[in-house]
């Protein structure tokens, strides 16, 4: 199974997210990850959509998304020429006897402890899939109470055709 990561620039208007996600549902495609946020232009939002399938299905997904009325531009983000990050917050049960060990692991992964209570810690980590999964593996011996993941956000390295068009 192959992976497709799309950066989709859309009009920032009501219902856009519903139309994109409905397209996937109607066609029976699964969305592995979907992040949406405003761009530096107030009327444009960027979606990063991650899906898996065979080559034929991934080509269909890209073609169908491109046809949506609110889509301004769409780019595939190949892993070799793009930068990806995901934000994850992990709540870990901790007490005085486990806190130092957890802090050591967090430091190794350059993560942050963003909340501490007498019985737990909340860890924030930003990075690629490998870094996040590595941290989760190292924390596996502790009681992970809750995980919240944002989904992948991605951007192409260097300038692309759309960036150059905007400058003119």
CSV table of N, CA and C in Angstrom, one decimal:
chain,number,residue,atom,x,y,z
A,1,UNK,N,0.8,-1.2,0.0
A,1,UNK,CA,0.0,0.0,0.0
A,1,UNK,C,0.9,1.2,0.0
A,2,UNK,N,0.5,2.2,-0.8
A,2,UNK,CA,1.3,3.4,-0.9
A,2,UNK,C,0.6,4.5,-0.1
A,3,UNK,N,1.4,5.6,0.1
A,3,UNK,CA,0.9,6.7,0.9
A,3,UNK,C,0.8,8.0,0.0
A,4,UNK,N,-0.2,8.8,0.1
A,4,UNK,CA,-0.3,10.0,-0.6
A,4,UNK,C,-0.5,11.1,0.4
A,5,UNK,N,0.3,12.1,0.3
A,5,UNK,CA,0.2,13.3,1.2
A,5,UNK,C,-0.1,14.5,0.3
A,6,UNK,N,-1.2,15.1,0.5
A,6,UNK,CA,-1.6,16.2,-0.3
A,6,UNK,C,-1.7,17.5,0.5
A,7,UNK,N,-1.2,18.6,-0.1
A,7,UNK,CA,-1.3,19.9,0.5
A,7,UNK,C,-2.4,20.6,-0.4
A,8,UNK,N,-3.5,20.9,0.2
A,8,UNK,CA,-4.6,21.5,-0.6
A,8,UNK,C,-4.9,22.9,-0.1
A,9,UNK,N,-4.8,23.8,-1.0
A,9,UNK,CA,-5.2,25.2,-0.7
A,9,UNK,C,-6.7,25.4,-1.1
A,10,UNK,N,-7.5,25.8,-0.1
A,10,UNK,CA,-8.9,25.9,-0.3
A,10,UNK,C,-9.4,27.3,0.1
A,11,UNK,N,-10.6,27.7,-0.4
A,11,UNK,CA,-11.2,28.9,0.0
A,11,UNK,C,-11.6,28.8,1.5
A,12,UNK,N,-11.3,29.7,2.3
A,12,UNK,CA,-11.7,29.7,3.7
A,12,UNK,C,-13.1,30.1,3.9
A,13,UNK,N,-14.0,29.1,3.7
A,13,UNK,CA,-15.4,29.4,3.8
A,13,UNK,C,-16.1,28.2,4.4
A,14,UNK,N,-17.3,28.5,4.9
A,14,UNK,CA,-18.1,27.4,5.6
A,14,UNK,C,-18.4,26.2,4.8
A,15,UNK,N,-18.2,25.0,5.3
A,15,UNK,CA,-18.5,23.8,4.6
A,15,UNK,C,-17.4,23.2,3.8
A,16,UNK,N,-16.3,23.8,3.7
A,16,UNK,CA,-15.2,23.3,2.9
A,16,UNK,C,-14.7,22.0,3.4
A,17,UNK,N,-14.5,21.9,4.7
A,17,UNK,CA,-14.0,20.7,5.3
A,17,UNK,C,-15.0,19.5,5.1
A,18,UNK,N,-16.3,19.9,5.3
A,18,UNK,CA,-17.3,18.9,5.1
A,18,UNK,C,-17.3,18.3,3.6
A,19,UNK,N,-17.2,19.2,2.7
A,19,UNK,CA,-17.1,18.8,1.3
A,19,UNK,C,-16.0,17.9,1.0
A,20,UNK,N,-14.8,18.2,1.5
A,20,UNK,CA,-13.6,17.4,1.3
A,20,UNK,C,-13.8,16.0,2.0
A,21,UNK,N,-14.2,16.0,3.2
A,21,UNK,CA,-14.3,14.7,3.9
A,21,UNK,C,-15.5,13.9,3.4
A,22,UNK,N,-16.5,14.5,2.9
A,22,UNK,CA,-17.6,13.8,2.3
A,22,UNK,C,-17.2,13.1,1.0
A,23,UNK,N,-16.3,13.8,0.2
A,23,UNK,CA,-15.8,13.2,-1.0
A,23,UNK,C,-15.1,11.8,-0.7
A,24,UNK,N,-14.3,11.8,0.4
A,24,UNK,CA,-13.6,10.6,0.8
A,24,UNK,C,-14.7,9.5,1.2
A,25,UNK,N,-15.7,9.9,2.0
A,25,UNK,CA,-16.6,9.0,2.5
A,25,UNK,C,-17.5,8.4,1.3
A,26,UNK,N,-17.9,9.2,0.4
A,26,UNK,CA,-18.7,8.8,-0.7
A,26,UNK,C,-18.0,7.7,-1.6
A,27,UNK,N,-16.7,7.9,-1.7
A,27,UNK,CA,-15.9,7.1,-2.6
A,27,UNK,C,-15.4,5.8,-1.8
A,28,UNK,N,-15.6,5.8,-0.5
A,28,UNK,CA,-15.1,4.7,0.3
A,28,UNK,C,-13.6,4.8,0.6
A,29,UNK,N,-13.0,6.0,0.6
A,29,UNK,CA,-11.6,6.2,0.9
A,29,UNK,C,-11.4,6.5,2.3
A,30,UNK,N,-10.4,6.1,2.9
A,30,UNK,CA,-10.1,6.5,4.3
A,30,UNK,C,-9.1,7.6,4.4
A,31,UNK,N,-9.3,8.5,5.3
A,31,UNK,CA,-8.3,9.6,5.6
A,31,UNK,C,-7.5,9.1,6.8
A,32,UNK,N,-6.2,9.0,6.6
A,32,UNK,CA,-5.3,8.6,7.7
A,32,UNK,C,-5.1,9.8,8.6
A,33,UNK,N,-5.0,11.0,8.0
A,33,UNK,CA,-4.7,12.2,8.8
A,33,UNK,C,-5.2,13.4,8.0
A,34,UNK,N,-5.8,14.4,8.7
A,34,UNK,CA,-6.3,15.6,8.1
A,34,UNK,C,-6.1,16.8,9.1
A,35,UNK,N,-5.3,17.7,8.6
A,35,UNK,CA,-5.1,19.0,9.4
A,35,UNK,C,-5.5,20.1,8.5
A,36,UNK,N,-6.1,21.1,9.2
A,36,UNK,CA,-6.6,22.3,8.5
A,36,UNK,C,-6.3,23.6,9.3
A,37,UNK,N,-5.8,24.6,8.6
A,37,UNK,CA,-5.6,25.9,9.3
A,37,UNK,C,-5.5,27.0,8.3
A,38,UNK,N,-5.6,28.2,8.8
A,38,UNK,CA,-5.5,29.4,7.9
A,38,UNK,C,-4.0,29.5,7.4
A,39,UNK,N,-3.9,30.2,6.3
A,39,UNK,CA,-2.6,30.5,5.7
A,39,UNK,C,-2.3,32.0,6.0
A,40,UNK,N,-1.2,32.5,5.4
A,40,UNK,CA,-0.9,33.9,5.5
A,40,UNK,C,-1.9,34.8,4.7
A,41,UNK,N,-2.8,34.2,3.9
A,41,UNK,CA,-3.8,35.0,3.2
A,41,UNK,C,-5.1,34.6,3.9
A,42,UNK,N,-5.8,35.6,4.4
A,42,UNK,CA,-7.0,35.4,5.3
A,42,UNK,C,-8.1,34.6,4.6
A,43,UNK,N,-8.2,34.6,3.3
A,43,UNK,CA,-9.3,33.9,2.7
A,43,UNK,C,-8.9,32.5,2.2
A,44,UNK,N,-7.7,32.1,2.5
A,44,UNK,CA,-7.3,30.8,2.1
A,44,UNK,C,-6.8,29.9,3.3
A,45,UNK,N,-7.3,28.7,3.3
A,45,UNK,CA,-6.8,27.7,4.3
A,45,UNK,C,-6.0,26.6,3.6
A,46,UNK,N,-5.2,25.9,4.4
A,46,UNK,CA,-4.4,24.8,3.9
A,46,UNK,C,-4.8,23.6,4.6
A,47,UNK,N,-5.1,22.5,3.8
A,47,UNK,CA,-5.4,21.2,4.4
A,47,UNK,C,-4.2,20.3,4.0
A,48,UNK,N,-3.7,19.5,5.0
A,48,UNK,CA,-2.8,18.4,4.7
A,48,UNK,C,-3.6,17.1,4.9
A,49,UNK,N,-3.7,16.4,3.8
A,49,UNK,CA,-4.5,15.2,3.8
A,49,UNK,C,-3.6,14.0,3.5
A,50,UNK,N,-3.6,13.0,4.4
A,50,UNK,CA,-2.8,11.8,4.2
A,50,UNK,C,-3.8,10.6,4.0
A,51,UNK,N,-3.5,9.8,2.9
A,51,UNK,CA,-4.4,8.7,2.6
A,51,UNK,C,-3.5,7.6,2.1
A,52,UNK,N,-4.0,6.3,2.2
A,52,UNK,CA,-3.2,5.2,1.7
A,52,UNK,C,-4.1,4.4,0.7
A,53,UNK,N,-3.4,3.7,-0.2
A,53,UNK,CA,-4.1,2.9,-1.2
A,53,UNK,C,-3.1,2.5,-2.3
A,54,UNK,N,-3.7,1.7,-3.2
A,54,UNK,CA,-2.8,1.4,-4.4
A,54,UNK,C,-2.7,2.6,-5.3
A,55,UNK,N,-1.9,2.6,-6.3
A,55,UNK,CA,-1.6,3.7,-7.1
A,55,UNK,C,-2.9,4.2,-7.8
A,56,UNK,N,-3.7,3.4,-8.3
A,56,UNK,CA,-5.0,3.8,-9.0
A,56,UNK,C,-5.9,4.5,-8.0
A,57,UNK,N,-6.0,4.1,-6.8
A,57,UNK,CA,-6.9,4.8,-5.8
A,57,UNK,C,-6.3,6.1,-5.5
A,58,UNK,N,-5.0,6.2,-5.3
A,58,UNK,CA,-4.4,7.5,-4.9
A,58,UNK,C,-4.5,8.5,-6.0
A,59,UNK,N,-4.4,8.0,-7.3
A,59,UNK,CA,-4.6,8.9,-8.4
A,59,UNK,C,-6.0,9.5,-8.5
A,60,UNK,N,-7.0,8.6,-8.2
A,60,UNK,CA,-8.4,9.0,-8.1
A,60,UNK,C,-8.7,10.0,-7.0
A,61,UNK,N,-8.1,9.8,-5.9
A,61,UNK,CA,-8.3,10.7,-4.8
A,61,UNK,C,-7.8,12.1,-5.2
A,62,UNK,N,-6.6,12.2,-5.8
A,62,UNK,CA,-6.1,13.5,-6.2
A,62,UNK,C,-7.0,14.1,-7.2
A,63,UNK,N,-7.4,13.4,-8.2
A,63,UNK,CA,-8.3,13.9,-9.3
A,63,UNK,C,-9.6,14.4,-8.7
A,64,UNK,N,-10.2,13.6,-7.8
A,64,UNK,CA,-11.5,14.0,-7.2
A,64,UNK,C,-11.4,15.3,-6.3
A,65,UNK,N,-10.3,15.3,-5.5
A,65,UNK,CA,-10.1,16.5,-4.7
A,65,UNK,C,-9.9,17.7,-5.5
A,66,UNK,N,-9.2,17.6,-6.6
A,66,UNK,CA,-8.9,18.7,-7.5
A,66,UNK,C,-10.2,19.3,-8.1
A,67,UNK,N,-11.2,18.4,-8.3
A,67,UNK,CA,-12.4,18.9,-9.0
A,67,UNK,C,-13.3,19.7,-8.0
A,68,UNK,N,-13.1,19.6,-6.7
A,68,UNK,CA,-14.0,20.4,-5.8
A,68,UNK,C,-13.9,21.9,-6.0
A,69,UNK,N,-15.1,22.5,-6.0
A,69,UNK,CA,-15.2,23.9,-6.3
A,69,UNK,C,-14.3,24.8,-5.4
A,70,UNK,N,-14.2,24.5,-4.2
A,70,UNK,CA,-13.4,25.4,-3.2
A,70,UNK,C,-11.9,25.2,-3.3
A,71,UNK,N,-11.5,24.2,-4.1
A,71,UNK,CA,-10.0,23.9,-4.1
A,71,UNK,C,-9.4,24.9,-5.1
A,72,UNK,N,-8.4,25.6,-4.6
A,72,UNK,CA,-7.6,26.6,-5.4
A,72,UNK,C,-6.4,25.9,-6.0
A,73,UNK,N,-5.7,25.2,-5.2
A,73,UNK,CA,-4.5,24.5,-5.7
A,73,UNK,C,-4.2,23.2,-4.9
A,74,UNK,N,-3.6,22.3,-5.5
A,74,UNK,CA,-3.3,21.0,-4.8
A,74,UNK,C,-1.9,20.5,-5.2
A,75,UNK,N,-1.1,20.1,-4.2
A,75,UNK,CA,0.2,19.6,-4.4
A,75,UNK,C,0.4,18.3,-3.7
A,76,UNK,N,1.0,17.3,-4.4
A,76,UNK,CA,1.5,16.2,-3.7
A,76,UNK,C,2.7,16.6,-2.9
A,77,UNK,N,2.9,16.0,-1.7
A,77,UNK,CA,4.1,16.3,-0.9
A,77,UNK,C,4.9,15.0,-0.7
A,78,UNK,N,5.8,14.7,-1.7
A,78,UNK,CA,6.6,13.5,-1.6
A,78,UNK,C,7.5,13.6,-0.3
A,79,UNK,N,7.7,12.5,0.3
A,79,UNK,CA,8.6,12.5,1.6
A,79,UNK,C,10.0,13.1,1.3
A,80,UNK,N,10.6,12.8,0.2
A,80,UNK,CA,11.9,13.2,-0.1
A,80,UNK,C,12.1,14.7,-0.2
A,81,UNK,N,11.1,15.4,-0.6
A,81,UNK,CA,11.2,16.8,-0.9
A,81,UNK,C,10.3,17.7,-0.1
A,82,UNK,N,9.8,17.2,1.1
A,82,UNK,CA,8.9,17.9,1.9
A,82,UNK,C,9.3,17.8,3.4
A,83,UNK,N,8.8,18.7,4.2
A,83,UNK,CA,9.0,18.7,5.6
A,83,UNK,C,7.7,18.4,6.3
A,84,UNK,N,7.7,17.5,7.3
A,84,UNK,CA,6.5,17.1,8.0
A,84,UNK,C,6.6,17.2,9.5
A,85,UNK,N,5.6,17.6,10.1
A,85,UNK,CA,5.6,17.6,11.6
A,85,UNK,C,4.2,17.3,12.1
A,86,UNK,N,4.2,16.7,13.3
A,86,UNK,CA,2.9,16.4,14.0
A,86,UNK,C,3.1,16.8,15.5
A,87,UNK,N,2.1,17.3,16.1
A,87,UNK,CA,2.1,17.6,17.5
A,87,UNK,C,1.4,16.6,18.3
A,88,UNK,N,2.0,16.1,19.3
A,88,UNK,CA,1.4,15.0,20.1
A,88,UNK,C,1.5,15.4,21.6
A,89,UNK,N,0.4,15.3,22.3
A,89,UNK,CA,0.4,15.5,23.8
A,89,UNK,C,0.2,14.1,24.4
A,90,UNK,N,1.0,13.8,25.4
A,90,UNK,CA,0.9,12.4,26.0
A,90,UNK,C,0.8,12.6,27.5
A,91,UNK,N,-0.3,12.1,28.1
A,91,UNK,CA,-0.5,12.2,29.6
A,91,UNK,C,0.0,10.8,30.1
A,92,UNK,N,1.0,10.9,31.0
A,92,UNK,CA,1.6,9.7,31.6
A,92,UNK,C,1.4,9.8,33.1
A,93,UNK,N,0.9,8.7,33.7
A,93,UNK,CA,0.8,8.6,35.1
A,93,UNK,C,2.2,8.6,35.7
A,94,UNK,N,2.4,9.4,36.7
A,94,UNK,CA,3.8,9.5,37.3
A,94,UNK,C,3.6,9.9,38.8
A,95,UNK,N,4.6,9.5,39.6
A,95,UNK,CA,4.8,9.9,41.0
A,95,UNK,C,6.2,10.2,41.2
A,96,UNK,N,6.6,10.4,42.4
A,96,UNK,CA,8.0,10.8,42.8
A,96,UNK,C,9.0,9.7,42.3
A,97,UNK,N,8.6,8.5,42.3
A,97,UNK,CA,9.5,7.4,42.0
A,97,UNK,C,9.7,7.3,40.4
A,98,UNK,N,8.8,7.7,39.6
A,98,UNK,CA,8.9,7.6,38.1
A,98,UNK,C,9.2,8.9,37.4
A,99,UNK,N,9.0,10.0,38.1
A,99,UNK,CA,9.1,11.3,37.4
A,99,UNK,C,10.5,11.5,36.8
A,100,UNK,N,11.6,11.2,37.5
A,100,UNK,CA,12.9,11.5,37.0
A,100,UNK,C,13.2,10.6,35.7
A,101,UNK,N,12.7,9.4,35.7
A,101,UNK,CA,12.9,8.5,34.5
A,101,UNK,C,12.2,9.1,33.3
A,102,UNK,N,11.0,9.6,33.5
A,102,UNK,CA,10.2,10.1,32.4
A,102,UNK,C,10.8,11.4,31.9
A,103,UNK,N,11.3,12.2,32.8
A,103,UNK,CA,12.0,13.5,32.4
A,103,UNK,C,13.2,13.2,31.6
A,104,UNK,N,14.0,12.1,31.9
A,104,UNK,CA,15.2,11.8,31.2
A,104,UNK,C,14.8,11.4,29.7
A,105,UNK,N,13.7,10.6,29.6
A,105,UNK,CA,13.3,10.2,28.3
A,105,UNK,C,12.8,11.4,27.5
A,106,UNK,N,12.1,12.3,28.1
A,106,UNK,CA,11.5,13.5,27.4
A,106,UNK,C,12.7,14.3,26.9
A,107,UNK,N,13.8,14.5,27.8
A,107,UNK,CA,14.9,15.3,27.3
A,107,UNK,C,15.6,14.7,26.1
A,108,UNK,N,15.8,13.3,26.1
A,108,UNK,CA,16.4,12.7,25.0
A,108,UNK,C,15.7,13.0,23.7
A,109,UNK,N,14.4,13.1,23.7
A,109,UNK,CA,13.6,13.3,22.5
A,109,UNK,C,13.3,14.8,22.2
A,110,UNK,N,13.9,15.7,23.0
A,110,UNK,CA,13.7,17.1,22.9
A,110,UNK,C,12.2,17.5,23.0
A,111,UNK,N,11.5,16.8,23.8
A,111,UNK,CA,10.1,17.0,24.0
A,111,UNK,C,10.0,18.0,25.2
A,112,UNK,N,8.8,18.4,25.6
A,112,UNK,CA,8.6,19.3,26.7
A,112,UNK,C,7.6,18.7,27.7
A,113,UNK,N,7.8,19.0,28.9
A,113,UNK,CA,6.7,18.7,29.9
A,113,UNK,C,5.9,20.0,30.1
A,114,UNK,N,4.7,20.0,29.7
A,114,UNK,CA,3.8,21.2,29.7
A,114,UNK,C,2.9,21.2,30.9
A,115,UNK,N,2.8,20.1,31.7
A,115,UNK,CA,1.9,20.1,32.9
A,115,UNK,C,2.4,19.0,33.8
A,116,UNK,N,2.4,19.3,35.1
A,116,UNK,CA,2.8,18.3,36.1
A,116,UNK,C,1.8,18.4,37.2
A,117,UNK,N,1.3,17.3,37.6
A,117,UNK,CA,0.4,17.2,38.8
A,117,UNK,C,1.0,16.1,39.7
A,118,UNK,N,0.4,16.0,40.9
A,118,UNK,CA,1.0,14.9,41.8
A,118,UNK,C,1.0,13.5,41.2
A,119,UNK,N,0.0,13.3,40.3
A,119,UNK,CA,-0.1,11.9,39.8
A,119,UNK,C,0.1,11.7,38.3
A,120,UNK,N,0.4,12.8,37.6
A,120,UNK,CA,0.6,12.7,36.1
A,120,UNK,C,1.5,13.8,35.6
A,121,UNK,N,1.9,13.6,34.3
A,121,UNK,CA,2.6,14.6,33.6
A,121,UNK,C,2.1,14.7,32.2
A,122,UNK,N,2.0,15.8,31.6
A,122,UNK,CA,1.7,16.0,30.2
A,122,UNK,C,2.9,16.4,29.4
A,123,UNK,N,3.2,15.6,28.4
A,123,UNK,CA,4.4,15.8,27.5
A,123,UNK,C,3.9,16.2,26.2
A,124,UNK,N,4.6,17.2,25.7
A,124,UNK,CA,4.4,17.7,24.3
A,124,UNK,C,5.6,17.4,23.4
A,125,UNK,N,5.3,16.8,22.3
A,125,UNK,CA,6.4,16.5,21.4
A,125,UNK,C,6.0,16.9,20.0
A,126,UNK,N,6.9,17.5,19.3
A,126,UNK,CA,6.6,17.9,17.9
A,126,UNK,C,7.7,17.2,17.0
A,127,UNK,N,7.3,16.6,15.9
A,127,UNK,CA,8.3,16.0,15.1
A,127,UNK,C,7.7,15.1,14.0
A,128,UNK,N,8.6,14.4,13.4
A,128,UNK,CA,8.1,13.5,12.3
A,128,UNK,C,7.6,12.2,13.0
A,129,UNK,N,7.0,11.3,12.2
A,129,UNK,CA,6.4,10.1,12.6
A,129,UNK,C,7.4,9.2,13.4
A,130,UNK,N,8.7,9.1,13.0
A,130,UNK,CA,9.7,8.3,13.6
A,130,UNK,C,10.0,8.8,15.0
A,131,UNK,N,10.2,10.1,15.2
A,131,UNK,CA,10.5,10.7,16.5
A,131,UNK,C,9.3,10.4,17.5
A,132,UNK,N,8.1,10.6,17.0
A,132,UNK,CA,7.0,10.5,17.9
A,132,UNK,C,6.8,9.0,18.3
A,133,UNK,N,6.9,8.1,17.3
A,133,UNK,CA,6.8,6.7,17.6
A,133,UNK,C,7.9,6.2,18.5
A,134,UNK,N,9.1,6.8,18.3
A,134,UNK,CA,10.2,6.4,19.2
A,134,UNK,C,10.0,6.8,20.7
A,135,UNK,N,9.5,8.0,20.8
A,135,UNK,CA,9.1,8.4,22.2
A,135,UNK,C,8.0,7.6,22.8
A,136,UNK,N,7.0,7.2,22.0
A,136,UNK,CA,6.0,6.4,22.6
A,136,UNK,C,6.5,5.0,22.9
A,137,UNK,N,7.4,4.4,22.2
A,137,UNK,CA,8.0,3.2,22.5
A,137,UNK,C,8.8,3.3,23.8
A,138,UNK,N,9.5,4.3,24.0
A,138,UNK,CA,10.3,4.5,25.3
A,138,UNK,C,9.4,4.7,26.5
A,139,UNK,N,8.2,5.3,26.3
A,139,UNK,CA,7.3,5.5,27.4
A,139,UNK,C,6.4,4.3,27.6
A,140,UNK,N,6.5,3.3,26.8
A,140,UNK,CA,5.7,2.1,26.9
A,140,UNK,C,5.7,1.4,28.2
A,141,UNK,N,6.8,1.5,29.0
A,141,UNK,CA,6.8,0.9,30.3
A,141,UNK,C,6.1,1.6,31.4
A,142,UNK,N,5.7,2.8,31.0
A,142,UNK,CA,4.9,3.7,32.0
A,142,UNK,C,3.4,3.6,31.6
A,143,UNK,N,2.6,4.0,32.5
A,143,UNK,CA,1.1,4.0,32.2
A,143,UNK,C,0.8,5.3,31.4
A,144,UNK,N,0.6,5.1,30.1
A,144,UNK,CA,0.2,6.2,29.3
A,144,UNK,C,-1.3,6.3,29.4
A,145,UNK,N,-1.8,7.4,29.9
A,145,UNK,CA,-3.2,7.5,30.2
A,145,UNK,C,-4.0,8.0,29.0
A,146,UNK,N,-3.4,8.9,28.3
A,146,UNK,CA,-4.1,9.6,27.2
A,146,UNK,C,-3.1,10.1,26.1
A,147,UNK,N,-3.5,10.0,24.9
A,147,UNK,CA,-2.7,10.6,23.8
A,147,UNK,C,-3.6,11.4,22.9
A,148,UNK,N,-3.1,12.6,22.6
A,148,UNK,CA,-3.8,13.5,21.6
A,148,UNK,C,-2.9,13.8,20.5
A,149,UNK,N,-3.3,13.5,19.2
A,149,UNK,CA,-2.4,13.8,18.1
A,149,UNK,C,-3.1,14.8,17.1
A,150,UNK,N,-2.3,15.7,16.6
A,150,UNK,CA,-2.9,16.7,15.7
A,150,UNK,C,-3.1,16.2,14.3
A,151,UNK,N,-2.3,15.2,13.9
A,151,UNK,CA,-2.3,14.8,12.5
A,151,UNK,C,-1.1,15.5,11.8
A,152,UNK,N,-0.8,15.1,10.7
A,152,UNK,CA,0.4,15.6,10.0
A,152,UNK,C,0.2,16.9,9.3
A,153,UNK,N,1.1,17.8,9.4
A,153,UNK,CA,1.1,19.0,8.7
A,153,UNK,C,2.4,18.9,7.8
A,154,UNK,N,2.3,19.4,6.6
A,154,UNK,CA,3.5,19.3,5.7
A,154,UNK,C,3.6,20.5,4.8
A,155,UNK,N,4.8,20.7,4.4
A,155,UNK,CA,5.1,21.8,3.4
A,155,UNK,C,6.3,21.4,2.5
A,156,UNK,N,6.2,21.8,1.3
A,156,UNK,CA,7.3,21.5,0.3
A,156,UNK,C,8.6,22.3,0.7
A,157,UNK,N,9.7,21.6,0.4
A,157,UNK,CA,11.0,22.4,0.6
A,157,UNK,C,11.1,23.3,-0.6
A,158,UNK,N,11.8,24.4,-0.3
A,158,UNK,CA,12.0,25.4,-1.4
A,158,UNK,C,10.8,26.0,-2.0
A,159,UNK,N,10.9,26.8,-3.0
A,159,UNK,CA,9.8,27.4,-3.7
A,159,UNK,C,9.2,26.5,-4.7
A,160,UNK,N,7.8,26.5,-4.8
A,160,UNK,CA,7.2,25.7,-5.8
A,160,UNK,C,6.5,26.7,-6.8
A,161,UNK,N,5.8,26.1,-7.8
A,161,UNK,CA,5.2,27.0,-8.8
A,161,UNK,C,4.1,27.9,-8.2
A,162,UNK,N,3.4,27.5,-7.2
A,162,UNK,CA,2.3,28.3,-6.6
A,162,UNK,C,3.0,29.5,-5.9
A,163,UNK,N,4.1,29.3,-5.1
A,163,UNK,CA,4.8,30.3,-4.4
A,163,UNK,C,5.3,31.4,-5.4
A,164,UNK,N,5.8,30.9,-6.5
A,164,UNK,CA,6.4,31.9,-7.5
A,164,UNK,C,5.2,32.7,-8.2
A,165,UNK,N,4.1,32.1,-8.5
A,165,UNK,CA,2.9,32.8,-9.0
A,165,UNK,C,2.4,33.9,-8.1
A,166,UNK,N,2.4,33.6,-6.8
A,166,UNK,CA,2.0,34.6,-5.8
A,166,UNK,C,2.9,35.8,-5.7
A,167,UNK,N,4.2,35.6,-6.0
A,167,UNK,CA,5.1,36.7,-5.9
A,167,UNK,C,4.9,37.7,-7.0
A,168,UNK,N,4.4,37.3,-8.2
A,168,UNK,CA,4.3,38.1,-9.4
A,168,UNK,C,3.1,39.1,-9.2
